[in-house]
Amino acid sequence: EKIGDRDFVALAAAYGTIIIRERYLPAWKKSIKPVDVGGSAGGLKYIVGNIFFKFATDVKISHGWLYGKHENDDGEAMKAMSNEIKSLNAIESVEFDTETFILPQMCLVDMRGYRLCAMSLLPITNDTLVYGSADGGYTLYNGEG
């Protein structure tokens, strides 16, 4: 069940504060443990209270850095995360069938120079996905059966 937007933001801020404060602790000491959901963009990922969190950090890839190309650039990762929110807002501004398309609640949590993206978990399965990927980009759906 979808929680109200204010409640979502309050929960995201509370959990996000804990995640950011415990950033440098070893995983076994963290009260909210990181999860492996695949993909490299978004750095460490967490799931708590039906909210999915991802850190805005640049990550090393085979030929350099994902966002900074030749050097680490967390600032560019933060900008990319801001663009995710802008994209979601643009989609929400268009009228569409809310029975067919379900969009997540999303907000940014900024604290101590770090940024987390928080989004509500959606009941997505291979049977319900119309557009996008349910397996980290290995398979893409484009709305065609």
C-alpha positions in Angstrom: 0.0 0.0 0.0 1.3 3.4 -1.0 2.1 5.7 1.9 1.5 9.4 1.8 4.2 11.6 0.2 5.0 13.4 3.4 5.3 10.1 5.3 7.5 8.7 2.5 9.9 11.7 2.7 10.0 11.5 6.5 10.8 7.8 6.5 13.4 8.2 3.7 15.1 11.0 5.6 15.2 9.0 8.8 16.5 5.8 7.2 18.8 7.8 4.9 20.3 9.7 7.9 21.2 6.3 9.5 22.7 5.0 6.2 24.8 8.1 5.7 26.0 8.2 9.3 27.1 4.6 9.1 28.7 4.9 5.7 32.2 4.0 6.8 31.3 1.2 9.2 32.0 -2.3 8.1 28.9 -4.0 6.8 28.5 -6.3 9.8 28.3 -3.2 12.1 25.7 -1.3 10.1 22.2 -1.3 11.5 20.9 -1.2 7.9 22.9 -3.7 5.8 23.7 -3.1 2.1 22.1 -5.5 -0.4 23.3 -6.9 -3.7 20.7 -6.1 -6.3 23.1 -6.0 -9.3 24.3 -3.0 -11.3 27.2 -0.7 -10.6 25.5 2.7 -11.0 24.3 4.0 -7.6 27.1 2.5 -5.5 26.0 0.7 -2.4 22.3 -0.1 -2.3 20.0 -0.6 0.7 16.4 -1.8 1.2 14.5 -0.9 4.4 10.9 -0.1 5.2 9.9 -0.9 1.5 12.2 1.9 0.4 15.2 1.3 -2.0 18.2 3.5 -1.4 21.2 4.0 -3.6 24.3 6.2 -3.0 25.3 8.8 -5.5 28.9 7.7 -5.9 31.1 7.3 -8.9 32.2 3.7 -9.5 35.3 2.3 -11.1 34.6 0.4 -14.3 36.8 -1.5 -16.7 38.0 1.6 -18.7 37.9 4.3 -16.0 35.1 5.8 -14.0 31.4 5.6 -14.8 30.7 9.3 -14.4 34.1 11.0 -14.1 35.6 9.1 -17.1 39.3 9.4 -16.1 38.9 10.3 -12.4 36.4 9.7 -9.6 33.7 12.4 -9.7 30.9 11.9 -7.1 29.5 15.3 -8.1 28.6 14.0 -11.5 27.0 10.9 -9.9 24.9 13.3 -7.7 23.9 15.2 -10.9 22.8 12.0 -12.5 20.7 11.1 -9.5 19.0 14.6 -9.7 18.2 13.9 -13.3 16.4 10.7 -12.3 14.1 12.8 -10.1 13.6 15.3 -13.0 12.7 12.5 -15.4 10.2 11.0 -13.0 8.6 14.5 -12.5 8.4 14.9 -16.3 6.6 11.5 -16.6 4.3 12.3 -13.8 3.3 15.6 -15.5 1.8 13.7 -18.4 -1.7 12.3 -17.9 -1.7 8.5 -18.2 -3.6 5.5 -17.0 -2.6 5.0 -13.3 -4.2 1.5 -13.4 -1.7 0.5 -16.0 1.4 2.5 -15.1 2.7 2.6 -11.6 5.5 5.0 -10.7 7.6 5.0 -7.6 7.7 7.7 -4.9 11.2 9.2 -5.0 13.2 11.8 -3.1 16.8 12.7 -2.5 18.4 12.7 0.9 21.4 15.1 1.1 23.5 15.0 4.3 27.1 15.7 5.2 28.1 16.1 1.5 26.5 12.7 0.5 23.4 12.1 -1.5 21.1 9.1 -1.5 18.2 8.4 -3.8 15.2 6.9 -2.1 12.4 5.3 -4.0 9.4 3.1 -3.0 9.6 -0.5 -4.0 7.1 -1.4 -6.7 5.4 -4.8 -7.1 7.3 -5.5 -10.4 7.6 -9.0 -11.8 8.3 -10.2 -15.3 4.5 -10.5 -15.7 3.8 -6.9 -14.8 6.8 -5.1 -16.4 5.8 -3.2 -19.5 8.9 -1.0 -20.2 12.4 -1.3 -18.6 14.3 -4.1 -17.0 13.7 -6.4 -14.1 17.2 -8.0 -14.2 19.7 -5.1 -14.1 19.6 -4.4 -17.9 20.2 -7.9 -19.2 16.7 -8.0 -20.6 14.8 -4.9 -21.7 11.1 -4.7 -22.3 9.7 -2.1 -24.7 6.0 -2.6 -24.4 5.7 -5.2 -27.1 4.6 -8.7 -26.1 
